[in-house]
Amino acid sequence: MTEQATDRAHTLRGSIGVAGIVFLVVAGAAPLTAIGGALPVMLAIGNGPGVPMAFLVVAVVLLVFSVGYAAMSHHVVDAGAFYAYVTRGLGARLGLGAAGLALLAYTAIQAAIYGLATTTLQGLITKYGGPEIPWWVLAAVLIAVVGVLGYRSIDLGAKVLGVLLVVEIAVVVVLAVAILATGGPAGYAATSFSFSTFFQGDGTGIAVMFAVASFVGFEATAIYGEEAREPRRTIPRATYIAVILIGVFYAIASWTIVVAYGPDQVQAAAQADTAGLVFAAAAQYVAPVFADVMAILLLTSLFAALLAFHNAISRYLYALGRQGIGPEALSRTHERHGSPSVGSLTQSASAAVLLALFAVAGADPVKTLFTWMSGVATVSVLLLMMLTAVAILVFFARHRVDDRVWNTRVAPVLGLLGIAVVTALVLTNFTTLISGSAVLAATLLAVVAAAFLAGLVLSGGDR
């Protein structure tokens, strides 16, 4: 192989812009999944009509954190994102600990989505007269399709996600407009955006937990830096736009569901029919057939999230291979597509093995796979963000490359404090998040700790 060919084999290529990266990030957040799946649970066991405020609070915390994150992106352009940032700020040892957390987080959230996606697909097939296919068979089909798209150029993946994302956002917007045009039983009460409603009852922490889970994957702005046009301008813009878009969209969409049922009745309605809450509103305010369309688009929303997380994990593996941490083969890219093809194949194989373990154990794809893995992912991402916030502060303190006090000192400190508070809320309510026992919660948290420690061990003591 010539020197030029060798360079191509270890270099990611792409021409993705701000819009494409935002599509990838928002697709990972799976808007329709959050509104149709997570929102009813938040309303039922969280703080009821105060849920819209939970989305805004988390968005503000992440937006403040993103100021330092975006400033750091001017100096670190690497597919490892959080891992690369922690390495530059705190050294290789803690950087590999962060890599362990990142791989666990995205592997877990992708596995969780596979559980929900296969159940959704299974329900649609039987609803329209098809056979009841085992969830693990459907998972194998989804892994294959996601694997093919992930193996190819990021530009193709971004186009597919862009189409799916526009459609799913459109149906939520149609529902929101229909509700607001009609008005709910209590009118247009804005109490959902008051702190008194936000802190009512004992469910504030639970609502915040689910809100955090709904933002998982927003770091993907930096993951695609090497495949972006003008990354030092593209990444900061994409980060701010993605966080603001997700936060505002979730807040308004969730508020319209509160309006649809009324702030005094929405929690009881969610408790009575958690799975069908949003679809029932769609049937009432738009048309019954619209609710059926939403159910189908929920599946495409889940698929978009699967592809987005597949891409993220593939690039983490690529970054680790390039640094000599993992097998050298992981750093190879496809000669024609410029994608991390070996990392993509590895990710597909690891997803298949993980899902096979749950299938062999006879686990329920939603009650077990989805709840356990989403809980693990939420905690892992929060700890990863705390490490990154510290790394950003240390980096700019050591390297006088940016004299903007707000961007490099004040905002990172405020972001760290905000994430620490959210992490405390999540850990306090972790047992509720995974719908399990205290022993199960301790076991899963031990898995998170083990992933971090494994990274430290792999570092071989390097600092």
Short mmCIF file of C-alpha atoms in Angstrom, two decimals:
data_model
loop_
_atom_site.label_atom_id
_atom_site.label_comp_id
_atom_site.label_asym_id
_atom_site.label_seq_id
_atom_site.Cartn_x
_atom_site.Cartn_y
_atom_site.Cartn_z
CA MET A 1 0.00 0.00 0.00
CA THR A 2 1.42 3.43 -0.95
CA GLU A 3 1.87 6.22 1.61
CA GLN A 4 -1.04 8.13 0.05
CA ALA A 5 -3.27 5.05 0.21
CA THR A 6 -2.23 4.50 3.83
CA ASP A 7 -3.26 8.06 4.70
CA ARG A 8 -6.64 7.49 3.06
CA ALA A 9 -7.07 4.28 5.04
CA HIS A 10 -6.76 6.16 8.31
CA THR A 11 -8.61 9.38 7.50
CA LEU A 12 -12.32 10.10 7.80
CA ARG A 13 -13.78 11.98 4.87
CA GLY A 14 -17.01 13.85 4.38
CA SER A 15 -18.42 17.27 3.58
CA ILE A 16 -21.22 17.52 6.09
CA GLY A 17 -22.35 21.01 7.08
CA VAL A 18 -24.14 22.58 10.05
CA ALA A 19 -27.58 21.36 8.95
CA GLY A 20 -26.36 17.80 8.41
CA ILE A 21 -24.73 17.61 11.84
CA VAL A 22 -27.81 19.09 13.50
CA PHE A 23 -29.92 16.45 11.74
CA LEU A 24 -27.65 13.70 13.08
CA VAL A 25 -27.81 15.04 16.64
CA VAL A 26 -31.55 15.72 16.72
CA ALA A 27 -32.20 12.34 15.09
CA GLY A 28 -30.28 10.74 17.95
CA ALA A 29 -32.57 12.56 20.36
CA ALA A 30 -35.50 10.93 18.49
CA PRO A 31 -38.11 13.73 18.92
CA LEU A 32 -41.18 11.60 18.22
CA THR A 33 -39.89 8.88 20.54
CA ALA A 34 -39.41 11.44 23.30
CA ILE A 35 -42.88 12.92 22.82
CA GLY A 36 -44.76 9.70 22.10
CA GLY A 37 -42.82 7.42 24.47
CA ALA A 38 -40.95 9.25 27.23
CA LEU A 39 -43.31 12.21 27.73
CA PRO A 40 -46.32 10.16 28.92
CA VAL A 41 -44.11 8.43 31.50
CA MET A 42 -42.79 11.79 32.69
CA LEU A 43 -46.33 13.11 33.02
CA ALA A 44 -47.49 9.98 34.85
CA ILE A 45 -44.76 9.55 37.46
CA GLY A 46 -42.96 12.89 37.25
CA ASN A 47 -44.18 16.37 38.09
CA GLY A 48 -47.22 16.28 35.80
CA PRO A 49 -47.93 19.66 34.21
CA GLY A 50 -44.44 20.84 35.23
CA VAL A 51 -42.75 18.56 32.68
CA PRO A 52 -42.29 21.26 29.97
CA MET A 53 -40.21 23.26 32.44
CA ALA A 54 -38.01 20.20 33.05
CA PHE A 55 -37.04 20.20 29.37
CA LEU A 56 -36.18 23.90 29.51
CA VAL A 57 -34.12 23.56 32.69
CA VAL A 58 -32.05 20.73 31.22
CA ALA A 59 -31.68 22.65 27.94
CA VAL A 60 -30.34 25.71 29.78
CA VAL A 61 -27.83 23.57 31.73
CA LEU A 62 -26.64 21.91 28.52
CA LEU A 63 -26.52 25.23 26.68
CA VAL A 64 -24.27 26.75 29.35
CA PHE A 65 -22.09 23.61 29.27
CA SER A 66 -21.95 23.91 25.47
CA VAL A 67 -20.25 27.31 25.67
CA GLY A 68 -17.02 25.78 26.95
CA TYR A 69 -17.56 22.69 24.81
CA ALA A 70 -17.80 24.85 21.70
CA ALA A 71 -14.74 26.89 22.71
CA MET A 72 -12.77 23.66 23.11
CA SER A 73 -13.82 22.53 19.63
CA HIS A 74 -11.58 25.26 18.17
CA HIS A 75 -8.56 23.42 19.56
CA VAL A 76 -9.63 19.75 19.40
CA VAL A 77 -11.05 18.27 16.19
CA ASP A 78 -11.33 14.56 16.82
CA ALA A 79 -13.93 11.82 16.30
CA GLY A 80 -13.44 10.88 19.97
CA ALA A 81 -15.31 14.03 21.15
CA PHE A 82 -15.68 13.76 24.96
CA TYR A 83 -12.84 11.23 25.09
CA ALA A 84 -10.56 13.53 23.11
CA TYR A 85 -11.50 16.57 25.22
CA VAL A 86 -10.83 14.78 28.52
CA THR A 87 -7.53 13.46 27.18
CA ARG A 88 -6.36 16.95 26.20
CA GLY A 89 -7.45 18.46 29.50
CA LEU A 90 -6.82 15.74 32.09
CA GLY A 91 -4.39 13.32 30.44
CA ALA A 92 -4.53 9.96 28.68
CA ARG A 93 -5.44 7.96 31.77
CA LEU A 94 -8.66 9.82 32.59
CA GLY A 95 -9.28 10.20 28.87
CA LEU A 96 -9.50 6.43 28.49
CA GLY A 97 -11.78 6.27 31.51
CA ALA A 98 -14.01 8.75 29.68
CA ALA A 99 -13.82 6.59 26.55
CA GLY A 100 -15.05 3.62 28.58
CA LEU A 101 -18.01 5.64 29.82
CA ALA A 102 -18.78 6.91 26.32
CA LEU A 103 -18.75 3.47 24.73
CA LEU A 104 -20.94 2.11 27.52
CA ALA A 105 -23.37 5.04 27.26
CA TYR A 106 -23.93 4.82 23.53
CA THR A 107 -23.93 1.04 23.42
CA ALA A 108 -26.51 1.00 26.21
CA ILE A 109 -28.80 3.65 24.72
CA GLN A 110 -28.66 1.96 21.32
CA ALA A 111 -29.55 -1.40 22.89
CA ALA A 112 -32.44 0.27 24.72
CA ILE A 113 -33.75 1.72 21.47
CA TYR A 114 -33.48 -1.67 19.76
CA GLY A 115 -35.75 -3.04 22.47
CA LEU A 116 -38.35 -0.32 21.96
CA ALA A 117 -38.05 -0.37 18.16
CA THR A 118 -38.57 -4.13 17.85
CA THR A 119 -41.61 -4.00 20.11
CA THR A 120 -43.06 -1.12 18.08
CA LEU A 121 -42.39 -2.95 14.80
CA GLN A 122 -43.85 -6.17 16.21
CA GLY A 123 -47.03 -4.32 17.22
CA LEU A 124 -47.44 -2.72 13.80
CA ILE A 125 -46.97 -6.05 11.99
CA THR A 126 -49.62 -7.81 14.07
CA LYS A 127 -51.96 -4.81 13.91
CA TYR A 128 -52.08 -5.02 10.13
CA GLY A 129 -52.60 -8.79 10.02
CA GLY A 130 -49.05 -10.04 9.97
CA PRO A 131 -47.52 -12.86 12.05
CA GLU A 132 -46.12 -12.34 15.54
CA ILE A 133 -42.39 -12.39 14.82
CA PRO A 134 -40.01 -12.75 17.80
CA TRP A 135 -38.45 -9.42 18.77
CA TRP A 136 -34.91 -10.74 18.38
CA VAL A 137 -35.56 -11.69 14.74
CA LEU A 138 -36.73 -8.14 14.04
CA ALA A 139 -33.68 -6.83 15.89
CA ALA A 140 -31.42 -8.82 13.55
CA VAL A 141 -33.11 -7.20 10.53
CA LEU A 142 -32.72 -3.71 11.99
CA ILE A 143 -29.06 -4.33 12.85
CA ALA A 144 -28.43 -5.34 9.23
CA VAL A 145 -30.09 -2.25 7.75
CA VAL A 146 -28.42 0.12 10.21
CA GLY A 147 -25.10 -1.62 9.55
CA VAL A 148 -25.32 -1.11 5.79
CA LEU A 149 -26.03 2.61 6.12
CA GLY A 150 -23.41 3.07 8.85
CA TYR A 151 -20.79 1.36 6.68
CA ARG A 152 -21.21 3.92 3.93
CA SER A 153 -20.39 7.63 3.78
CA ILE A 154 -21.67 9.87 6.58
CA ASP A 155 -23.20 12.09 3.89
CA LEU A 156 -25.60 9.28 2.94
CA GLY A 157 -26.52 8.65 6.59
CA ALA A 158 -27.14 12.34 7.13
CA LYS A 159 -29.49 12.48 4.14
CA VAL A 160 -31.50 9.47 5.35
CA LEU A 161 -31.73 10.89 8.86
CA GLY A 162 -32.63 14.30 7.50
CA VAL A 163 -35.67 12.97 5.62
CA LEU A 164 -36.86 10.89 8.57
CA LEU A 165 -36.34 13.75 10.99
CA VAL A 166 -38.26 16.29 8.94
CA VAL A 167 -41.23 13.92 8.68
CA GLU A 168 -41.37 13.07 12.38
CA ILE A 169 -41.02 16.69 13.45
CA ALA A 170 -43.74 17.64 10.98
CA VAL A 171 -46.31 15.27 12.52
CA VAL A 172 -45.59 16.56 16.03
CA VAL A 173 -45.95 20.13 14.77
CA VAL A 174 -49.27 19.28 13.10
CA LEU A 175 -50.55 17.79 16.35
CA ALA A 176 -49.34 20.78 18.38
CA VAL A 177 -50.96 23.27 16.00
CA ALA A 178 -54.23 21.32 16.02
CA ILE A 179 -54.33 21.33 19.82
CA LEU A 180 -53.52 25.02 20.05
CA ALA A 181 -56.07 25.87 17.35
CA THR A 182 -58.80 24.08 19.29
CA GLY A 183 -57.73 24.77 22.85
CA GLY A 184 -57.89 22.37 25.74
CA PRO A 185 -60.52 21.91 28.46
CA ALA A 186 -58.77 24.51 30.62
CA GLY A 187 -57.73 26.85 27.82
CA TYR A 188 -54.08 27.79 27.36
CA ALA A 189 -52.79 27.65 30.91
CA ALA A 190 -49.13 28.70 31.07
CA THR A 191 -48.60 27.37 34.58
CA SER A 192 -46.38 24.63 33.13
CA PHE A 193 -43.61 27.20 32.80
CA SER A 194 -43.69 28.36 36.43
CA PHE A 195 -41.19 27.11 39.00
CA SER A 196 -43.98 26.47 41.49
CA THR A 197 -45.48 23.89 39.09
CA PHE A 198 -42.03 22.53 38.23
CA PHE A 199 -41.29 21.78 41.90
CA GLN A 200 -44.73 20.46 42.82
CA GLY A 201 -44.95 16.98 44.32
CA ASP A 202 -42.06 14.50 44.54
CA GLY A 203 -41.61 13.90 40.82
CA THR A 204 -39.31 16.78 39.82
CA GLY A 205 -36.19 14.59 39.89
CA ILE A 206 -37.85 11.90 37.80
CA ALA A 207 -38.93 14.43 35.18
CA VAL A 208 -35.40 15.83 35.00
CA MET A 209 -33.99 12.30 34.57
CA PHE A 210 -36.15 11.59 31.56
CA ALA A 211 -35.43 15.04 30.15
CA VAL A 212 -31.68 14.31 30.33
CA ALA A 213 -32.21 10.95 28.63
CA SER A 214 -34.05 12.76 25.84
CA PHE A 215 -30.93 14.85 25.10
CA VAL A 216 -28.48 11.92 25.06
CA GLY A 217 -26.30 12.12 21.95
CA PHE A 218 -25.92 15.89 21.61
CA GLU A 219 -22.10 15.55 21.80
CA ALA A 220 -22.26 14.11 18.28
CA THR A 221 -21.60 17.63 17.00
CA ALA A 222 -17.92 17.15 17.87
CA ILE A 223 -17.83 13.48 16.84
CA TYR A 224 -18.35 14.50 13.21
CA GLY A 225 -15.75 17.28 13.29
CA GLU A 226 -13.33 15.46 10.98
CA GLU A 227 -16.07 14.93 8.40
CA ALA A 228 -17.39 18.49 8.53
CA ARG A 229 -16.76 21.51 6.34
CA GLU A 230 -14.84 24.15 8.35
CA PRO A 231 -15.16 22.23 11.65
CA ARG A 232 -13.98 25.14 13.83
CA ARG A 233 -17.02 27.13 12.71
CA THR A 234 -19.42 24.29 12.00
CA ILE A 235 -19.17 22.46 15.34
CA PRO A 236 -19.93 25.40 17.68
CA ARG A 237 -22.86 26.52 15.54
CA ALA A 238 -24.26 23.01 15.27
CA THR A 239 -23.93 22.49 19.04
CA TYR A 240 -25.87 25.62 19.98
CA ILE A 241 -28.52 25.07 17.33
CA ALA A 242 -29.04 21.42 18.29
CA VAL A 243 -29.44 22.09 22.02
CA ILE A 244 -31.77 25.06 21.50
CA LEU A 245 -33.83 23.26 18.86
CA ILE A 246 -34.25 20.11 20.97
CA GLY A 247 -35.04 22.03 24.15
CA VAL A 248 -37.58 24.42 22.64
CA PHE A 249 -39.21 21.68 20.57
CA TYR A 250 -39.65 19.37 23.55
CA ALA A 251 -40.91 22.16 25.81
CA ILE A 252 -43.56 23.40 23.37
CA ALA A 253 -44.66 19.93 22.24
CA SER A 254 -45.00 18.68 25.82
CA TRP A 255 -46.90 21.83 26.80
CA THR A 256 -49.46 21.26 24.03
CA ILE A 257 -50.12 17.76 25.43
CA VAL A 258 -50.71 19.36 28.83
CA VAL A 259 -53.11 21.79 27.14
CA ALA A 260 -54.88 18.92 25.36
CA TYR A 261 -55.86 17.26 28.64
CA GLY A 262 -55.74 20.25 30.99
CA PRO A 263 -53.08 20.85 33.68
CA ASP A 264 -55.30 19.42 36.42
CA GLN A 265 -56.17 16.23 34.51
CA VAL A 266 -53.05 15.44 32.44
CA GLN A 267 -51.25 13.43 35.12
CA ALA A 268 -54.27 11.23 35.80
CA ALA A 269 -54.79 10.74 32.05
CA ALA A 270 -51.14 9.71 31.63
CA GLN A 271 -51.41 7.26 34.51
CA ALA A 272 -54.57 5.74 33.05
CA ASP A 273 -53.15 5.25 29.51
CA THR A 274 -49.41 5.87 29.46
CA ALA A 275 -48.65 4.17 26.14
CA GLY A 276 -51.58 5.68 24.26
CA LEU A 277 -51.72 9.19 25.73
CA VAL A 278 -50.24 11.12 22.80
CA PHE A 279 -51.87 8.93 20.15
CA ALA A 280 -55.27 9.42 21.79
CA ALA A 281 -54.72 13.18 21.63
CA ALA A 282 -53.81 12.84 17.94
CA ALA A 283 -57.00 10.91 17.23
CA GLN A 284 -59.11 13.48 19.10
CA TYR A 285 -57.58 16.72 17.85
CA VAL A 286 -56.58 15.71 14.31
CA ALA A 287 -58.06 12.39 13.10
CA PRO A 288 -57.93 8.70 14.01
CA VAL A 289 -55.92 7.95 10.86
CA PHE A 290 -53.37 10.56 11.95
CA ALA A 291 -52.79 8.59 15.14
CA ASP A 292 -52.05 5.52 13.00
CA VAL A 293 -49.57 7.53 10.92
CA MET A 294 -47.86 8.71 14.10
CA ALA A 295 -47.50 5.12 15.29
CA ILE A 296 -45.74 4.20 12.05
CA LEU A 297 -43.50 7.27 12.19
CA LEU A 298 -42.56 6.37 15.75
CA LEU A 299 -40.79 3.38 14.22
CA THR A 300 -38.88 5.58 11.76
CA SER A 301 -37.95 7.88 14.65
CA LEU A 302 -36.48 4.93 16.51
CA PHE A 303 -34.64 3.79 13.39
CA ALA A 304 -33.13 7.26 12.96
CA ALA A 305 -31.87 7.15 16.54
CA LEU A 306 -30.36 3.69 15.99
CA LEU A 307 -28.42 4.93 12.97
CA ALA A 308 -27.25 8.07 14.77
CA PHE A 309 -25.86 6.10 17.73
CA HIS A 310 -24.34 3.50 15.41
CA ASN A 311 -22.42 6.31 13.73
CA ALA A 312 -21.31 7.75 17.08
CA ILE A 313 -20.01 4.41 18.42
CA SER A 314 -18.21 3.62 15.14
CA ARG A 315 -16.31 6.88 15.37
CA TYR A 316 -15.35 6.36 18.99
CA LEU A 317 -13.91 2.97 18.02
CA TYR A 318 -12.09 4.61 15.11
CA ALA A 319 -10.58 7.23 17.42
CA LEU A 320 -9.40 4.59 19.90
CA GLY A 321 -7.87 2.50 17.13
CA ARG A 322 -6.06 5.52 15.72
CA GLN A 323 -4.60 6.30 19.14
CA GLY A 324 -3.29 2.75 19.44
CA ILE A 325 -5.63 1.92 22.32
CA GLY A 326 -7.70 -0.63 20.42
CA PRO A 327 -6.74 -2.87 17.50
CA GLU A 328 -5.09 -0.94 14.67
CA ALA A 329 -7.73 -2.24 12.27
CA LEU A 330 -10.33 -0.01 13.94
CA SER A 331 -8.52 3.06 12.57
CA ARG A 332 -9.02 1.95 8.97
CA THR A 333 -11.50 3.83 6.84
CA HIS A 334 -13.22 2.75 3.67
CA GLU A 335 -11.22 3.77 0.61
CA ARG A 336 -14.29 4.92 -1.33
CA HIS A 337 -16.76 6.01 1.38
CA GLY A 338 -14.23 7.53 3.80
CA SER A 339 -16.23 6.00 6.67
CA PRO A 340 -14.90 4.12 9.73
CA SER A 341 -15.90 0.87 8.07
CA VAL A 342 -14.12 -1.51 10.47
CA GLY A 343 -15.52 0.37 13.46
CA SER A 344 -18.97 0.15 11.88
CA LEU A 345 -18.73 -3.62 11.41
CA THR A 346 -17.43 -4.01 14.96
CA GLN A 347 -20.31 -1.96 16.32
CA SER A 348 -22.87 -4.07 14.44
CA ALA A 349 -21.32 -7.25 15.82
CA SER A 350 -21.23 -5.94 19.40
CA ALA A 351 -24.88 -4.83 19.20
CA ALA A 352 -25.86 -8.29 17.95
CA VAL A 353 -24.01 -10.01 20.81
CA LEU A 354 -25.53 -7.75 23.48
CA LEU A 355 -29.07 -8.21 22.19
CA ALA A 356 -28.50 -11.96 21.89
CA LEU A 357 -27.65 -12.13 25.59
CA PHE A 358 -30.97 -10.51 26.51
CA ALA A 359 -32.82 -12.75 24.04
CA VAL A 360 -31.27 -15.94 25.41
CA ALA A 361 -32.13 -14.81 28.95
CA GLY A 362 -35.76 -14.40 27.88
CA ALA A 363 -35.76 -10.72 28.86
CA ASP A 364 -38.63 -8.43 27.94
CA PRO A 365 -37.42 -5.98 25.26
CA VAL A 366 -39.10 -2.99 26.95
CA LYS A 367 -39.48 -3.72 30.67
CA THR A 368 -35.94 -5.10 30.94
CA LEU A 369 -33.79 -4.19 27.94
CA PHE A 370 -35.14 -0.66 27.43
CA THR A 371 -35.39 0.39 31.09
CA TRP A 372 -32.08 -1.08 32.24
CA MET A 373 -30.02 0.21 29.35
CA SER A 374 -31.56 3.70 29.25
CA GLY A 375 -30.77 4.07 32.95
CA VAL A 376 -27.17 3.01 32.47
CA ALA A 377 -26.80 5.39 29.51
CA THR A 378 -28.19 8.39 31.40
CA VAL A 379 -25.81 8.00 34.35
CA SER A 380 -22.82 7.32 32.08
CA VAL A 381 -23.42 10.40 29.96
CA LEU A 382 -23.82 12.68 32.98
CA LEU A 383 -20.57 11.46 34.54
CA LEU A 384 -18.88 11.84 31.16
CA MET A 385 -20.09 15.43 30.87
CA MET A 386 -18.82 16.24 34.36
CA LEU A 387 -15.37 14.92 33.41
CA THR A 388 -15.47 16.94 30.20
CA ALA A 389 -16.44 20.15 32.02
CA VAL A 390 -13.48 19.73 34.38
CA ALA A 391 -11.20 18.96 31.42
CA ILE A 392 -12.29 22.14 29.63
CA LEU A 393 -11.53 24.26 32.71
CA VAL A 394 -8.09 22.66 33.16
CA PHE A 395 -7.22 22.94 29.46
CA PHE A 396 -7.90 26.67 29.25
CA ALA A 397 -6.19 27.29 32.59
CA ARG A 398 -3.02 25.58 31.35
CA HIS A 399 -3.07 26.86 27.76
CA ARG A 400 -3.66 30.58 27.36
CA VAL A 401 -5.14 30.18 23.87
CA ASP A 402 -8.45 31.93 24.52
CA ASP A 403 -8.90 35.04 26.67
CA ARG A 404 -12.71 34.97 26.74
CA VAL A 405 -13.51 34.68 30.46
CA TRP A 406 -17.16 33.73 29.95
CA ASN A 407 -16.40 31.01 27.39
CA THR A 408 -13.42 29.42 29.10
CA ARG A 409 -14.04 29.92 32.82
CA VAL A 410 -17.43 31.19 33.97
CA ALA A 411 -19.68 29.14 31.65
CA PRO A 412 -17.75 25.87 32.17
CA VAL A 413 -17.99 26.30 35.97
CA LEU A 414 -21.72 27.02 35.81
CA GLY A 415 -22.20 24.11 33.43
CA LEU A 416 -20.31 21.78 35.78
CA LEU A 417 -22.43 22.87 38.75
CA GLY A 418 -25.65 22.42 36.79
CA ILE A 419 -24.67 18.95 35.60
CA ALA A 420 -23.62 17.99 39.14
CA VAL A 421 -27.07 18.94 40.45
CA VAL A 422 -28.80 16.99 37.68
CA THR A 423 -26.53 13.98 38.34
CA ALA A 424 -27.43 14.07 42.02
CA LEU A 425 -31.14 14.06 41.12
CA VAL A 426 -30.64 11.11 38.76
CA LEU A 427 -28.68 9.04 41.26
CA THR A 428 -31.24 9.76 43.97
CA ASN A 429 -34.04 8.50 41.73
CA PHE A 430 -32.10 5.85 39.80
CA THR A 431 -34.11 2.93 41.14
CA THR A 432 -37.31 4.55 39.85
CA LEU A 433 -35.70 5.28 36.47
CA ILE A 434 -34.93 1.60 35.81
CA SER A 435 -38.12 0.34 37.47
CA GLY A 436 -36.07 -2.14 39.47
CA SER A 437 -34.88 -3.01 42.96
CA ALA A 438 -32.14 -1.37 44.98
CA VAL A 439 -29.91 -4.38 44.34
CA LEU A 440 -30.44 -4.07 40.57
CA ALA A 441 -29.73 -0.34 40.73
CA ALA A 442 -26.48 -0.97 42.61
CA THR A 443 -25.48 -3.64 40.09
CA LEU A 444 -26.04 -1.40 37.08
CA LEU A 445 -24.21 1.49 38.71
CA ALA A 446 -21.34 -0.92 39.35
CA VAL A 447 -21.27 -1.63 35.60
CA VAL A 448 -20.88 2.11 34.97
CA ALA A 449 -18.02 2.30 37.46
CA ALA A 450 -16.40 -0.79 35.90
CA ALA A 451 -16.46 0.81 32.42
CA PHE A 452 -14.62 3.85 33.76
CA LEU A 453 -12.09 1.74 35.69
CA ALA A 454 -11.51 -0.47 32.65
CA GLY A 455 -10.38 2.61 30.75
CA LEU A 456 -7.97 3.52 33.53
CA VAL A 457 -6.51 0.01 33.49
CA LEU A 458 -6.09 0.06 29.70
CA SER A 459 -4.14 3.28 29.99
CA GLY A 460 -1.31 1.30 31.59
CA GLY A 461 -0.69 4.14 34.00
CA ASP A 462 -0.07 6.79 31.32
CA ARG A 463 -0.93 10.30 32.39
#
